[in-house]
PDB file of C-alpha atoms in Angstrom:
ATOM      1  CA  MET A 126      12.647  22.871  14.315  1.00 58.00           C
ATOM      2  CA  GLU A 127      10.273  21.648  11.197  1.00 70.00           C
ATOM      3  CA  ASN A 128       6.751  20.607  12.482  1.00 79.00           C
ATOM      4  CA  LYS A 129       6.008  17.478   9.997  1.00 84.00           C
ATOM      5  CA  VAL A 130       2.107  17.479   9.114  1.00 86.00           C
ATOM      6  CA  ARG A 131       0.601  13.883   9.955  1.00 89.00           C
ATOM      7  CA  VAL A 132      -1.783  13.166   7.266  1.00 91.00           C
ATOM      8  CA  PRO A 133      -4.118  10.022   8.568  1.00 92.00           C
ATOM      9  CA  ILE A 134      -3.622   6.682   6.366  1.00 91.00           C
ATOM     10  CA  HIS A 135      -7.149   6.880   4.869  1.00 90.00           C
ATOM     11  CA  LEU A 136      -6.485  10.299   3.133  1.00 93.00           C
ATOM     12  CA  LYS A 137      -3.048   9.402   1.811  1.00 96.00           C
ATOM     13  CA  LEU A 138      -2.642   8.587  -1.910  1.00 97.00           C
ATOM     14  CA  THR A 139       0.280   6.294  -1.383  1.00 98.00           C
ATOM     15  CA  LEU A 140       1.128   4.292   1.700  1.00 98.00           C
ATOM     16  CA  THR A 141       4.308   2.482   2.835  1.00 98.00           C
ATOM     17  CA  ILE A 142       4.281  -1.493   2.884  1.00 98.00           C
ATOM     18  CA  LYS A 143       4.019  -0.985   6.807  1.00 98.00           C
ATOM     19  CA  GLU A 144       1.367   1.477   6.705  1.00 97.00           C
ATOM     20  CA  ALA A 145      -0.482  -0.821   3.994  1.00 98.00           C
ATOM     21  CA  ALA A 146      -0.203  -3.788   6.339  1.00 98.00           C
ATOM     22  CA  GLU A 147      -1.507  -1.737   9.513  1.00 96.00           C
ATOM     23  CA  TYR A 148      -4.310  -0.334   7.347  1.00 96.00           C
ATOM     24  CA  SER A 149      -5.300  -3.628   5.971  1.00 96.00           C
ATOM     25  CA  ASN A 150      -4.149  -6.175   8.543  1.00 96.00           C
ATOM     26  CA  ILE A 151      -2.524  -7.938   5.960  1.00 97.00           C
ATOM     27  CA  GLY A 152       1.109  -9.123   6.963  1.00 98.00           C
ATOM     28  CA  ILE A 153       4.122  -6.954   5.424  1.00 98.00           C
ATOM     29  CA  ASN A 154       5.679 -10.275   3.426  1.00 98.00           C
ATOM     30  CA  LYS A 155       2.219 -10.976   1.871  1.00 98.00           C
ATOM     31  CA  ILE A 156       1.841  -7.125   0.607  1.00 98.00           C
ATOM     32  CA  ASP A 157       5.580  -7.494  -0.673  1.00 97.00           C
ATOM     33  CA  THR A 158       4.656 -10.448  -2.727  1.00 97.00           C
ATOM     34  CA  LEU A 159       1.672  -8.984  -4.101  1.00 97.00           C
ATOM     35  CA  LEU A 160       3.636  -5.844  -5.272  1.00 97.00           C
ATOM     36  CA  LYS A 161       6.106  -8.384  -6.853  1.00 96.00           C
ATOM     37  CA  GLN A 162       3.482  -9.990  -8.917  1.00 96.00           C
ATOM     38  CA  PRO A 163       3.787  -8.656 -12.625  1.00 94.00           C
ATOM     39  CA  ASN A 164       0.974  -5.979 -13.542  1.00 93.00           C
ATOM     40  CA  CYS A 165       0.216  -5.085 -10.033  1.00 97.00           C
ATOM     41  CA  PRO A 166      -2.493  -2.698 -10.063  1.00 96.00           C
ATOM     42  CA  PHE A 167      -1.573  -0.950  -6.864  1.00 98.00           C
ATOM     43  CA  VAL A 168       2.165  -0.721  -6.789  1.00 98.00           C
ATOM     44  CA  LEU A 169       4.122   2.671  -7.513  1.00 98.00           C
ATOM     45  CA  PHE A 170       7.875   2.819  -7.703  1.00 97.00           C
ATOM     46  CA  VAL A 171       9.645   5.771  -6.518  1.00 97.00           C
ATOM     47  CA  GLY A 172      13.250   4.866  -7.625  1.00 96.00           C
ATOM     48  CA  ILE A 173      13.658   1.574  -5.965  1.00 94.00           C
ATOM     49  CA  ARG A 174      11.225   2.235  -3.286  1.00 96.00           C
ATOM     50  CA  LYS A 175       7.932   0.561  -3.543  1.00 97.00           C
ATOM     51  CA  LEU A 176       4.681   2.387  -2.263  1.00 98.00           C
ATOM     52  CA  VAL A 177       1.130   1.080  -2.390  1.00 98.00           C
ATOM     53  CA  LYS A 178      -1.473   3.115  -4.333  1.00 98.00           C
ATOM     54  CA  ARG A 179      -4.204   3.142  -1.344  1.00 98.00           C
ATOM     55  CA  ARG A 180      -7.272   3.507  -3.513  1.00 97.00           C
ATOM     56  CA  GLU A 181      -6.300   0.813  -5.801  1.00 98.00           C
ATOM     57  CA  PHE A 182      -5.223  -1.392  -2.774  1.00 98.00           C
ATOM     58  CA  GLU A 183      -8.673  -1.007  -1.291  1.00 97.00           C
ATOM     59  CA  GLU A 184     -10.356  -1.874  -4.736  1.00 98.00           C
ATOM     60  CA  TYR A 185      -8.175  -4.952  -5.105  1.00 97.00           C
ATOM     61  CA  ILE A 186      -8.967  -6.014  -1.518  1.00 96.00           C
ATOM     62  CA  ARG A 187     -12.812  -5.533  -2.288  1.00 97.00           C
ATOM     63  CA  ARG A 188     -12.715  -7.725  -5.136  1.00 96.00           C
ATOM     64  CA  GLU A 189     -10.655 -10.640  -4.126  1.00 93.00           C
ATOM     65  CA  LEU A 190     -11.817 -13.667  -2.013  1.00 91.00           C
ATOM     66  CA  ILE A 191      -8.512 -14.958  -1.471  1.00 92.00           C
ATOM     67  CA  ILE A 192      -5.124 -13.433  -1.412  1.00 88.00           C
TER      68      ILE A 192
END
């Protein structure tokens, strides 16, 4: 049996959309819409899967007044 190591969200480099939603209290659909924008600074594609770069996402939230 494998023991999976659970890394706390605040230490992860990338987050799933669901984790980003829980972390930021922003809805899944809104985050997905943001990730689809051209030149989104916090999207990382792994194949067809979209991940959120946590540090860049945090910086984006700090900068923006309205999302």
